[in-house]
């Protein structure tokens, strides 16, 4: 198991809880806003809490960080995990209070959850089941189970094959996306007790 992880600090993540959860599964974590550290990282985790625009702007405000992520993840093949808004930033764009550019690593848009039943409350908050897509049964990071969610916007992928798992909240919502060495989860592993810790353990063991 390769336990060396760069946890990106860009002012928009639940760093303390994610750091503690990674430590709990034996990861050797470096919390960093240094692009040079990211370029040398074995594995990378991008957390995120709040609005898409604020997170996207925060990430781009860190000198050289987006370029370092492109080099190490897209070109270098380092295993990558995005959490919550960190997962949403993988999209082409986010549509929260305008049209805001994402990283564009997994084509799609992040749109407001708009259930047909007005009794369905937004944000989607609390524990909910996760179901794997049929084509993702053998995925080694994401598994079926129950996890903790907190979000008002959801990832709408252009290619259904990139959708690894769904959850249900008045409609099917993307719970996880994957493309090659890039994985994102909408749920919070750091708040999902044993299920979440198992997700992080599998990420450390992942060899995409």
mmCIF file with all atom_site columns, C-alpha atoms in Angstrom:
data_model
loop_
_atom_site.group_PDB
_atom_site.id
_atom_site.type_symbol
_atom_site.label_atom_id
_atom_site.label_alt_id
_atom_site.label_comp_id
_atom_site.label_asym_id
_atom_site.label_entity_id
_atom_site.label_seq_id
_atom_site.pdbx_PDB_ins_code
_atom_site.Cartn_x
_atom_site.Cartn_y
_atom_site.Cartn_z
_atom_site.occupancy
_atom_site.B_iso_or_equiv
_atom_site.pdbx_formal_charge
_atom_site.auth_seq_id
_atom_site.auth_comp_id
_atom_site.auth_asym_id
_atom_site.auth_atom_id
_atom_site.pdbx_PDB_model_num
ATOM 1   C CA . UNK A 1 1   ? 0.000   0.000  0.000   1.00 0.00 ? 1   UNK A CA 1
ATOM 2   C CA . UNK A 1 2   ? 1.344   3.410  -1.040  1.00 0.00 ? 2   UNK A CA 1
ATOM 3   C CA . UNK A 1 3   ? 0.318   5.617  1.886   1.00 0.00 ? 3   UNK A CA 1
ATOM 4   C CA . UNK A 1 4   ? 1.954   8.904  0.797   1.00 0.00 ? 4   UNK A CA 1
ATOM 5   C CA . UNK A 1 5   ? -0.787  11.488 0.160   1.00 0.00 ? 5   UNK A CA 1
ATOM 6   C CA . UNK A 1 6   ? -0.741  15.202 -0.689  1.00 0.00 ? 6   UNK A CA 1
ATOM 7   C CA . UNK A 1 7   ? -3.888  16.815 0.753   1.00 0.00 ? 7   UNK A CA 1
ATOM 8   C CA . UNK A 1 8   ? -4.481  20.080 -1.100  1.00 0.00 ? 8   UNK A CA 1
ATOM 9   C CA . UNK A 1 9   ? -4.974  23.166 1.064   1.00 0.00 ? 9   UNK A CA 1
ATOM 10  C CA . UNK A 1 10  ? -6.685  25.896 -0.964  1.00 0.00 ? 10  UNK A CA 1
ATOM 11  C CA . UNK A 1 11  ? -8.883  27.465 1.677   1.00 0.00 ? 11  UNK A CA 1
ATOM 12  C CA . UNK A 1 12  ? -12.015 25.581 0.692   1.00 0.00 ? 12  UNK A CA 1
ATOM 13  C CA . UNK A 1 13  ? -11.838 22.154 2.239   1.00 0.00 ? 13  UNK A CA 1
ATOM 14  C CA . UNK A 1 14  ? -12.699 20.342 5.439   1.00 0.00 ? 14  UNK A CA 1
ATOM 15  C CA . UNK A 1 15  ? -8.989  19.771 5.910   1.00 0.00 ? 15  UNK A CA 1
ATOM 16  C CA . UNK A 1 16  ? -8.905  18.847 9.586   1.00 0.00 ? 16  UNK A CA 1
ATOM 17  C CA . UNK A 1 17  ? -11.494 16.063 9.323   1.00 0.00 ? 17  UNK A CA 1
ATOM 18  C CA . UNK A 1 18  ? -10.101 14.687 6.054   1.00 0.00 ? 18  UNK A CA 1
ATOM 19  C CA . UNK A 1 19  ? -6.574  14.778 7.465   1.00 0.00 ? 19  UNK A CA 1
ATOM 20  C CA . UNK A 1 20  ? -7.693  12.882 10.572  1.00 0.00 ? 20  UNK A CA 1
ATOM 21  C CA . UNK A 1 21  ? -9.540  10.276 8.510   1.00 0.00 ? 21  UNK A CA 1
ATOM 22  C CA . UNK A 1 22  ? -6.538  9.673  6.253   1.00 0.00 ? 22  UNK A CA 1
ATOM 23  C CA . UNK A 1 23  ? -4.286  9.369  9.296   1.00 0.00 ? 23  UNK A CA 1
ATOM 24  C CA . UNK A 1 24  ? -6.726  6.875  10.801  1.00 0.00 ? 24  UNK A CA 1
ATOM 25  C CA . UNK A 1 25  ? -6.253  4.516  7.836   1.00 0.00 ? 25  UNK A CA 1
ATOM 26  C CA . UNK A 1 26  ? -2.473  4.785  7.973   1.00 0.00 ? 26  UNK A CA 1
ATOM 27  C CA . UNK A 1 27  ? -1.805  7.414  5.333   1.00 0.00 ? 27  UNK A CA 1
ATOM 28  C CA . UNK A 1 28  ? 1.352   9.523  5.416   1.00 0.00 ? 28  UNK A CA 1
ATOM 29  C CA . UNK A 1 29  ? -0.345  12.878 4.804   1.00 0.00 ? 29  UNK A CA 1
ATOM 30  C CA . UNK A 1 30  ? 1.232   16.150 3.721   1.00 0.00 ? 30  UNK A CA 1
ATOM 31  C CA . UNK A 1 31  ? -1.176  19.092 3.848   1.00 0.00 ? 31  UNK A CA 1
ATOM 32  C CA . UNK A 1 32  ? 0.118   21.456 1.193   1.00 0.00 ? 32  UNK A CA 1
ATOM 33  C CA . UNK A 1 33  ? -0.487  24.560 -0.891  1.00 0.00 ? 33  UNK A CA 1
ATOM 34  C CA . UNK A 1 34  ? 2.888   24.083 -2.604  1.00 0.00 ? 34  UNK A CA 1
ATOM 35  C CA . UNK A 1 35  ? 2.668   23.194 -6.293  1.00 0.00 ? 35  UNK A CA 1
ATOM 36  C CA . UNK A 1 36  ? 6.152   21.652 -6.220  1.00 0.00 ? 36  UNK A CA 1
ATOM 37  C CA . UNK A 1 37  ? 5.100   19.230 -3.479  1.00 0.00 ? 37  UNK A CA 1
ATOM 38  C CA . UNK A 1 38  ? 2.068   18.210 -5.536  1.00 0.00 ? 38  UNK A CA 1
ATOM 39  C CA . UNK A 1 39  ? 4.229   17.549 -8.596  1.00 0.00 ? 39  UNK A CA 1
ATOM 40  C CA . UNK A 1 40  ? 6.147   14.941 -6.583  1.00 0.00 ? 40  UNK A CA 1
ATOM 41  C CA . UNK A 1 41  ? 3.186   13.413 -4.741  1.00 0.00 ? 41  UNK A CA 1
ATOM 42  C CA . UNK A 1 42  ? 2.376   9.720  -4.996  1.00 0.00 ? 42  UNK A CA 1
ATOM 43  C CA . UNK A 1 43  ? -1.347  10.250 -4.377  1.00 0.00 ? 43  UNK A CA 1
ATOM 44  C CA . UNK A 1 44  ? -3.459  13.399 -4.244  1.00 0.00 ? 44  UNK A CA 1
ATOM 45  C CA . UNK A 1 45  ? -6.678  14.253 -2.392  1.00 0.00 ? 45  UNK A CA 1
ATOM 46  C CA . UNK A 1 46  ? -8.682  17.401 -3.178  1.00 0.00 ? 46  UNK A CA 1
ATOM 47  C CA . UNK A 1 47  ? -11.356 18.171 -0.554  1.00 0.00 ? 47  UNK A CA 1
ATOM 48  C CA . UNK A 1 48  ? -13.983 20.860 -0.937  1.00 0.00 ? 48  UNK A CA 1
ATOM 49  C CA . UNK A 1 49  ? -16.801 22.456 1.060   1.00 0.00 ? 49  UNK A CA 1
ATOM 50  C CA . UNK A 1 50  ? -19.037 25.348 0.001   1.00 0.00 ? 50  UNK A CA 1
ATOM 51  C CA . UNK A 1 51  ? -19.883 26.907 -3.357  1.00 0.00 ? 51  UNK A CA 1
ATOM 52  C CA . UNK A 1 52  ? -18.394 25.724 -6.657  1.00 0.00 ? 52  UNK A CA 1
ATOM 53  C CA . UNK A 1 53  ? -17.319 29.259 -7.641  1.00 0.00 ? 53  UNK A CA 1
ATOM 54  C CA . UNK A 1 54  ? -15.495 29.925 -4.374  1.00 0.00 ? 54  UNK A CA 1
ATOM 55  C CA . UNK A 1 55  ? -13.706 26.574 -4.507  1.00 0.00 ? 55  UNK A CA 1
ATOM 56  C CA . UNK A 1 56  ? -12.719 26.974 -8.161  1.00 0.00 ? 56  UNK A CA 1
ATOM 57  C CA . UNK A 1 57  ? -11.424 30.487 -7.521  1.00 0.00 ? 57  UNK A CA 1
ATOM 58  C CA . UNK A 1 58  ? -9.598  29.340 -4.387  1.00 0.00 ? 58  UNK A CA 1
ATOM 59  C CA . UNK A 1 59  ? -7.840  26.539 -6.238  1.00 0.00 ? 59  UNK A CA 1
ATOM 60  C CA . UNK A 1 60  ? -6.789  28.829 -9.080  1.00 0.00 ? 60  UNK A CA 1
ATOM 61  C CA . UNK A 1 61  ? -5.532  31.434 -6.595  1.00 0.00 ? 61  UNK A CA 1
ATOM 62  C CA . UNK A 1 62  ? -2.834  29.037 -5.349  1.00 0.00 ? 62  UNK A CA 1
ATOM 63  C CA . UNK A 1 63  ? 0.239   29.776 -7.497  1.00 0.00 ? 63  UNK A CA 1
ATOM 64  C CA . UNK A 1 64  ? 0.876   26.999 -10.007 1.00 0.00 ? 64  UNK A CA 1
ATOM 65  C CA . UNK A 1 65  ? -1.512  24.538 -8.344  1.00 0.00 ? 65  UNK A CA 1
ATOM 66  C CA . UNK A 1 66  ? -3.816  23.813 -11.286 1.00 0.00 ? 66  UNK A CA 1
ATOM 67  C CA . UNK A 1 67  ? -0.799  23.339 -13.559 1.00 0.00 ? 67  UNK A CA 1
ATOM 68  C CA . UNK A 1 68  ? 0.824   21.026 -10.998 1.00 0.00 ? 68  UNK A CA 1
ATOM 69  C CA . UNK A 1 69  ? -2.348  18.957 -10.744 1.00 0.00 ? 69  UNK A CA 1
ATOM 70  C CA . UNK A 1 70  ? -2.524  18.703 -14.531 1.00 0.00 ? 70  UNK A CA 1
ATOM 71  C CA . UNK A 1 71  ? 1.106   17.571 -14.674 1.00 0.00 ? 71  UNK A CA 1
ATOM 72  C CA . UNK A 1 72  ? 0.926   15.039 -11.859 1.00 0.00 ? 72  UNK A CA 1
ATOM 73  C CA . UNK A 1 73  ? -2.589  13.662 -12.308 1.00 0.00 ? 73  UNK A CA 1
ATOM 74  C CA . UNK A 1 74  ? -3.592  14.002 -15.962 1.00 0.00 ? 74  UNK A CA 1
ATOM 75  C CA . UNK A 1 75  ? -0.114  13.552 -17.414 1.00 0.00 ? 75  UNK A CA 1
ATOM 76  C CA . UNK A 1 76  ? 1.696   11.706 -14.618 1.00 0.00 ? 76  UNK A CA 1
ATOM 77  C CA . UNK A 1 77  ? -1.029  9.225  -13.700 1.00 0.00 ? 77  UNK A CA 1
ATOM 78  C CA . UNK A 1 78  ? -0.995  9.784  -9.928  1.00 0.00 ? 78  UNK A CA 1
ATOM 79  C CA . UNK A 1 79  ? -4.109  8.367  -8.233  1.00 0.00 ? 79  UNK A CA 1
ATOM 80  C CA . UNK A 1 80  ? -6.454  11.271 -7.418  1.00 0.00 ? 80  UNK A CA 1
ATOM 81  C CA . UNK A 1 81  ? -9.479  11.504 -5.132  1.00 0.00 ? 81  UNK A CA 1
ATOM 82  C CA . UNK A 1 82  ? -11.842 14.495 -5.124  1.00 0.00 ? 82  UNK A CA 1
ATOM 83  C CA . UNK A 1 83  ? -14.271 14.817 -2.207  1.00 0.00 ? 83  UNK A CA 1
ATOM 84  C CA . UNK A 1 84  ? -17.622 16.685 -2.368  1.00 0.00 ? 84  UNK A CA 1
ATOM 85  C CA . UNK A 1 85  ? -16.913 19.997 -4.157  1.00 0.00 ? 85  UNK A CA 1
ATOM 86  C CA . UNK A 1 86  ? -13.430 18.619 -4.833  1.00 0.00 ? 86  UNK A CA 1
ATOM 87  C CA . UNK A 1 87  ? -15.229 15.994 -6.924  1.00 0.00 ? 87  UNK A CA 1
ATOM 88  C CA . UNK A 1 88  ? -17.503 18.584 -8.551  1.00 0.00 ? 88  UNK A CA 1
ATOM 89  C CA . UNK A 1 89  ? -14.477 20.607 -9.666  1.00 0.00 ? 89  UNK A CA 1
ATOM 90  C CA . UNK A 1 90  ? -13.627 17.736 -12.025 1.00 0.00 ? 90  UNK A CA 1
ATOM 91  C CA . UNK A 1 91  ? -16.540 18.846 -14.217 1.00 0.00 ? 91  UNK A CA 1
ATOM 92  C CA . UNK A 1 92  ? -16.376 21.141 -17.226 1.00 0.00 ? 92  UNK A CA 1
ATOM 93  C CA . UNK A 1 93  ? -18.392 23.827 -15.452 1.00 0.00 ? 93  UNK A CA 1
ATOM 94  C CA . UNK A 1 94  ? -20.482 24.596 -12.398 1.00 0.00 ? 94  UNK A CA 1
ATOM 95  C CA . UNK A 1 95  ? -23.806 26.429 -12.717 1.00 0.00 ? 95  UNK A CA 1
ATOM 96  C CA . UNK A 1 96  ? -24.139 27.767 -9.179  1.00 0.00 ? 96  UNK A CA 1
ATOM 97  C CA . UNK A 1 97  ? -24.796 31.545 -9.357  1.00 0.00 ? 97  UNK A CA 1
ATOM 98  C CA . UNK A 1 98  ? -23.509 31.775 -12.924 1.00 0.00 ? 98  UNK A CA 1
ATOM 99  C CA . UNK A 1 99  ? -21.334 29.679 -15.213 1.00 0.00 ? 99  UNK A CA 1
ATOM 100 C CA . UNK A 1 100 ? -17.954 28.857 -13.697 1.00 0.00 ? 100 UNK A CA 1
ATOM 101 C CA . UNK A 1 101 ? -15.144 26.842 -15.249 1.00 0.00 ? 101 UNK A CA 1
ATOM 102 C CA . UNK A 1 102 ? -14.091 23.590 -13.612 1.00 0.00 ? 102 UNK A CA 1
ATOM 103 C CA . UNK A 1 103 ? -10.984 21.502 -14.266 1.00 0.00 ? 103 UNK A CA 1
ATOM 104 C CA . UNK A 1 104 ? -12.697 19.733 -17.161 1.00 0.00 ? 104 UNK A CA 1
ATOM 105 C CA . UNK A 1 105 ? -11.160 16.335 -16.391 1.00 0.00 ? 105 UNK A CA 1
ATOM 106 C CA . UNK A 1 106 ? -14.526 14.552 -16.517 1.00 0.00 ? 106 UNK A CA 1
ATOM 107 C CA . UNK A 1 107 ? -16.900 16.245 -19.005 1.00 0.00 ? 107 UNK A CA 1
ATOM 108 C CA . UNK A 1 108 ? -20.144 17.403 -17.445 1.00 0.00 ? 108 UNK A CA 1
ATOM 109 C CA . UNK A 1 109 ? -21.910 20.094 -15.472 1.00 0.00 ? 109 UNK A CA 1
ATOM 110 C CA . UNK A 1 110 ? -22.694 20.663 -11.805 1.00 0.00 ? 110 UNK A CA 1
ATOM 111 C CA . UNK A 1 111 ? -26.345 21.674 -11.517 1.00 0.00 ? 111 UNK A CA 1
ATOM 112 C CA . UNK A 1 112 ? -28.761 22.418 -8.684  1.00 0.00 ? 112 UNK A CA 1
ATOM 113 C CA . UNK A 1 113 ? -30.724 19.438 -7.404  1.00 0.00 ? 113 UNK A CA 1
ATOM 114 C CA . UNK A 1 114 ? -34.342 19.997 -8.516  1.00 0.00 ? 114 UNK A CA 1
ATOM 115 C CA . UNK A 1 115 ? -36.542 17.065 -7.435  1.00 0.00 ? 115 UNK A CA 1
ATOM 116 C CA . UNK A 1 116 ? -40.039 16.801 -8.905  1.00 0.00 ? 116 UNK A CA 1
ATOM 117 C CA . UNK A 1 117 ? -41.518 16.191 -5.456  1.00 0.00 ? 117 UNK A CA 1
ATOM 118 C CA . UNK A 1 118 ? -41.554 19.481 -3.465  1.00 0.00 ? 118 UNK A CA 1
ATOM 119 C CA . UNK A 1 119 ? -41.484 17.429 -0.256  1.00 0.00 ? 119 UNK A CA 1
ATOM 120 C CA . UNK A 1 120 ? -37.893 16.410 -1.027  1.00 0.00 ? 120 UNK A CA 1
ATOM 121 C CA . UNK A 1 121 ? -35.673 18.740 0.977   1.00 0.00 ? 121 UNK A CA 1
ATOM 122 C CA . UNK A 1 122 ? -32.628 20.493 -0.426  1.00 0.00 ? 122 UNK A CA 1
ATOM 123 C CA . UNK A 1 123 ? -29.784 20.307 0.501   1.00 0.00 ? 123 UNK A CA 1
ATOM 124 C CA . UNK A 1 124 ? -29.463 16.558 0.305   1.00 0.00 ? 124 UNK A CA 1
ATOM 125 C CA . UNK A 1 125 ? -28.165 16.007 3.815   1.00 0.00 ? 125 UNK A CA 1
ATOM 126 C CA . UNK A 1 126 ? -27.568 12.905 5.882   1.00 0.00 ? 126 UNK A CA 1
ATOM 127 C CA . UNK A 1 127 ? -26.986 9.208  5.359   1.00 0.00 ? 127 UNK A CA 1
ATOM 128 C CA . UNK A 1 128 ? -28.033 7.605  2.097   1.00 0.00 ? 128 UNK A CA 1
ATOM 129 C CA . UNK A 1 129 ? -27.441 4.400  0.173   1.00 0.00 ? 129 UNK A CA 1
ATOM 130 C CA . UNK A 1 130 ? -24.912 4.147  -2.649  1.00 0.00 ? 130 UNK A CA 1
ATOM 131 C CA . UNK A 1 131 ? -25.489 1.755  -5.557  1.00 0.00 ? 131 UNK A CA 1
ATOM 132 C CA . UNK A 1 132 ? -22.757 0.837  -8.017  1.00 0.00 ? 132 UNK A CA 1
ATOM 133 C CA . UNK A 1 133 ? -23.433 1.146  -11.728 1.00 0.00 ? 133 UNK A CA 1
ATOM 134 C CA . UNK A 1 134 ? -23.320 -2.223 -13.551 1.00 0.00 ? 134 UNK A CA 1
ATOM 135 C CA . UNK A 1 135 ? -20.153 -1.292 -15.463 1.00 0.00 ? 135 UNK A CA 1
ATOM 136 C CA . UNK A 1 136 ? -18.378 -0.367 -12.199 1.00 0.00 ? 136 UNK A CA 1
ATOM 137 C CA . UNK A 1 137 ? -18.861 -3.577 -10.234 1.00 0.00 ? 137 UNK A CA 1
ATOM 138 C CA . UNK A 1 138 ? -15.148 -4.263 -10.250 1.00 0.00 ? 138 UNK A CA 1
ATOM 139 C CA . UNK A 1 139 ? -14.045 -0.761 -9.256  1.00 0.00 ? 139 UNK A CA 1
ATOM 140 C CA . UNK A 1 140 ? -11.535 -0.945 -6.438  1.00 0.00 ? 140 UNK A CA 1
ATOM 141 C CA . UNK A 1 141 ? -12.229 2.375  -4.643  1.00 0.00 ? 141 UNK A CA 1
ATOM 142 C CA . UNK A 1 142 ? -16.002 2.854  -4.664  1.00 0.00 ? 142 UNK A CA 1
ATOM 143 C CA . UNK A 1 143 ? -18.326 0.188  -3.263  1.00 0.00 ? 143 UNK A CA 1
ATOM 144 C CA . UNK A 1 144 ? -22.011 -0.054 -2.468  1.00 0.00 ? 144 UNK A CA 1
ATOM 145 C CA . UNK A 1 145 ? -23.025 0.944  1.027   1.00 0.00 ? 145 UNK A CA 1
ATOM 146 C CA . UNK A 1 146 ? -24.288 3.883  3.058   1.00 0.00 ? 146 UNK A CA 1
ATOM 147 C CA . UNK A 1 147 ? -22.493 7.223  3.341   1.00 0.00 ? 147 UNK A CA 1
ATOM 148 C CA . UNK A 1 148 ? -22.998 10.783 4.542   1.00 0.00 ? 148 UNK A CA 1
ATOM 149 C CA . UNK A 1 149 ? -23.957 13.477 2.016   1.00 0.00 ? 149 UNK A CA 1
ATOM 150 C CA . UNK A 1 150 ? -24.303 17.258 2.241   1.00 0.00 ? 150 UNK A CA 1
ATOM 151 C CA . UNK A 1 151 ? -24.877 19.085 -1.057  1.00 0.00 ? 151 UNK A CA 1
ATOM 152 C CA . UNK A 1 152 ? -27.389 21.146 -3.023  1.00 0.00 ? 152 UNK A CA 1
ATOM 153 C CA . UNK A 1 153 ? -25.741 20.703 -6.440  1.00 0.00 ? 153 UNK A CA 1
ATOM 154 C CA . UNK A 1 154 ? -24.939 17.485 -8.267  1.00 0.00 ? 154 UNK A CA 1
ATOM 155 C CA . UNK A 1 155 ? -22.641 16.261 -11.030 1.00 0.00 ? 155 UNK A CA 1
ATOM 156 C CA . UNK A 1 156 ? -24.310 15.554 -14.408 1.00 0.00 ? 156 UNK A CA 1
ATOM 157 C CA . UNK A 1 157 ? -21.756 13.648 -16.478 1.00 0.00 ? 157 UNK A CA 1
ATOM 158 C CA . UNK A 1 158 ? -21.791 13.743 -20.277 1.00 0.00 ? 158 UNK A CA 1
ATOM 159 C CA . UNK A 1 159 ? -20.634 10.125 -20.516 1.00 0.00 ? 159 UNK A CA 1
ATOM 160 C CA . UNK A 1 160 ? -22.599 7.661  -18.331 1.00 0.00 ? 160 UNK A CA 1
ATOM 161 C CA . UNK A 1 161 ? -19.550 5.399  -18.288 1.00 0.00 ? 161 UNK A CA 1
ATOM 162 C CA . UNK A 1 162 ? -17.782 7.936  -16.047 1.00 0.00 ? 162 UNK A CA 1
ATOM 163 C CA . UNK A 1 163 ? -20.522 7.511  -13.417 1.00 0.00 ? 163 UNK A CA 1
ATOM 164 C CA . UNK A 1 164 ? -19.383 4.866  -10.949 1.00 0.00 ? 164 UNK A CA 1
ATOM 165 C CA . UNK A 1 165 ? -22.217 5.015  -8.404  1.00 0.00 ? 165 UNK A CA 1
ATOM 166 C CA . UNK A 1 166 ? -25.575 6.653  -7.744  1.00 0.00 ? 166 UNK A CA 1
ATOM 167 C CA . UNK A 1 167 ? -27.609 7.640  -4.719  1.00 0.00 ? 167 UNK A CA 1
ATOM 168 C CA . UNK A 1 168 ? -31.317 8.480  -4.630  1.00 0.00 ? 168 UNK A CA 1
ATOM 169 C CA . UNK A 1 169 ? -32.799 11.737 -3.360  1.00 0.00 ? 169 UNK A CA 1
ATOM 170 C CA . UNK A 1 170 ? -35.996 12.283 -5.275  1.00 0.00 ? 170 UNK A CA 1
ATOM 171 C CA . UNK A 1 171 ? -34.028 11.282 -8.373  1.00 0.00 ? 171 UNK A CA 1
ATOM 172 C CA . UNK A 1 172 ? -30.825 9.432  -9.143  1.00 0.00 ? 172 UNK A CA 1
ATOM 173 C CA . UNK A 1 173 ? -27.850 11.585 -8.171  1.00 0.00 ? 173 UNK A CA 1
ATOM 174 C CA . UNK A 1 174 ? -24.224 10.858 -8.966  1.00 0.00 ? 174 UNK A CA 1
ATOM 175 C CA . UNK A 1 175 ? -22.416 9.578  -5.873  1.00 0.00 ? 175 UNK A CA 1
ATOM 176 C CA . UNK A 1 176 ? -19.072 8.854  -7.562  1.00 0.00 ? 176 UNK A CA 1
ATOM 177 C CA . UNK A 1 177 ? -17.288 9.402  -10.860 1.00 0.00 ? 177 UNK A CA 1
ATOM 178 C CA . UNK A 1 178 ? -14.156 7.782  -12.225 1.00 0.00 ? 178 UNK A CA 1
ATOM 179 C CA . UNK A 1 179 ? -11.976 8.234  -15.270 1.00 0.00 ? 179 UNK A CA 1
ATOM 180 C CA . UNK A 1 180 ? -8.712  6.321  -15.358 1.00 0.00 ? 180 UNK A CA 1
ATOM 181 C CA . UNK A 1 181 ? -6.651  7.364  -12.338 1.00 0.00 ? 181 UNK A CA 1
ATOM 182 C CA . UNK A 1 182 ? -9.156  10.080 -11.387 1.00 0.00 ? 182 UNK A CA 1
ATOM 183 C CA . UNK A 1 183 ? -11.903 9.341  -8.865  1.00 0.00 ? 183 UNK A CA 1
ATOM 184 C CA . UNK A 1 184 ? -14.395 11.648 -7.192  1.00 0.00 ? 184 UNK A CA 1
ATOM 185 C CA . UNK A 1 185 ? -17.000 11.009 -4.503  1.00 0.00 ? 185 UNK A CA 1
ATOM 186 C CA . UNK A 1 186 ? -19.903 13.295 -3.688  1.00 0.00 ? 186 UNK A CA 1
ATOM 187 C CA . UNK A 1 187 ? -20.231 11.860 -0.194  1.00 0.00 ? 187 UNK A CA 1
ATOM 188 C CA . UNK A 1 188 ? -17.921 12.692 2.691   1.00 0.00 ? 188 UNK A CA 1
ATOM 189 C CA . UNK A 1 189 ? -15.676 9.711  3.569   1.00 0.00 ? 189 UNK A CA 1
ATOM 190 C CA . UNK A 1 190 ? -14.397 11.628 6.593   1.00 0.00 ? 190 UNK A CA 1
ATOM 191 C CA . UNK A 1 191 ? -17.966 11.758 7.989   1.00 0.00 ? 191 UNK A CA 1
ATOM 192 C CA . UNK A 1 192 ? -19.060 8.294  6.893   1.00 0.00 ? 192 UNK A CA 1
ATOM 193 C CA . UNK A 1 193 ? -17.563 6.282  9.752   1.00 0.00 ? 193 UNK A CA 1
ATOM 194 C CA . UNK A 1 194 ? -16.448 2.763  8.824   1.00 0.00 ? 194 UNK A CA 1
ATOM 195 C CA . UNK A 1 195 ? -17.732 2.956  5.262   1.00 0.00 ? 195 UNK A CA 1
ATOM 196 C CA . UNK A 1 196 ? -15.815 6.178  4.630   1.00 0.00 ? 196 UNK A CA 1
ATOM 197 C CA . UNK A 1 197 ? -12.609 4.888  6.168   1.00 0.00 ? 197 UNK A CA 1
ATOM 198 C CA . UNK A 1 198 ? -12.888 1.809  3.950   1.00 0.00 ? 198 UNK A CA 1
ATOM 199 C CA . UNK A 1 199 ? -13.173 4.100  0.902   1.00 0.00 ? 199 UNK A CA 1
ATOM 200 C CA . UNK A 1 200 ? -9.966  5.892  1.894   1.00 0.00 ? 200 UNK A CA 1
ATOM 201 C CA . UNK A 1 201 ? -8.187  2.586  2.558   1.00 0.00 ? 201 UNK A CA 1
ATOM 202 C CA . UNK A 1 202 ? -9.112  1.336  -0.901  1.00 0.00 ? 202 UNK A CA 1
ATOM 203 C CA . UNK A 1 203 ? -7.879  4.616  -2.386  1.00 0.00 ? 203 UNK A CA 1
ATOM 204 C CA . UNK A 1 204 ? -4.486  4.064  -0.772  1.00 0.00 ? 204 UNK A CA 1
ATOM 205 C CA . UNK A 1 205 ? -4.390  0.564  -2.258  1.00 0.00 ? 205 UNK A CA 1
ATOM 206 C CA . UNK A 1 206 ? -5.683  1.618  -5.700  1.00 0.00 ? 206 UNK A CA 1
ATOM 207 C CA . UNK A 1 207 ? -3.462  0.904  -8.683  1.00 0.00 ? 207 UNK A CA 1
ATOM 208 C CA . UNK A 1 208 ? -5.287  2.382  -11.681 1.00 0.00 ? 208 UNK A CA 1
#
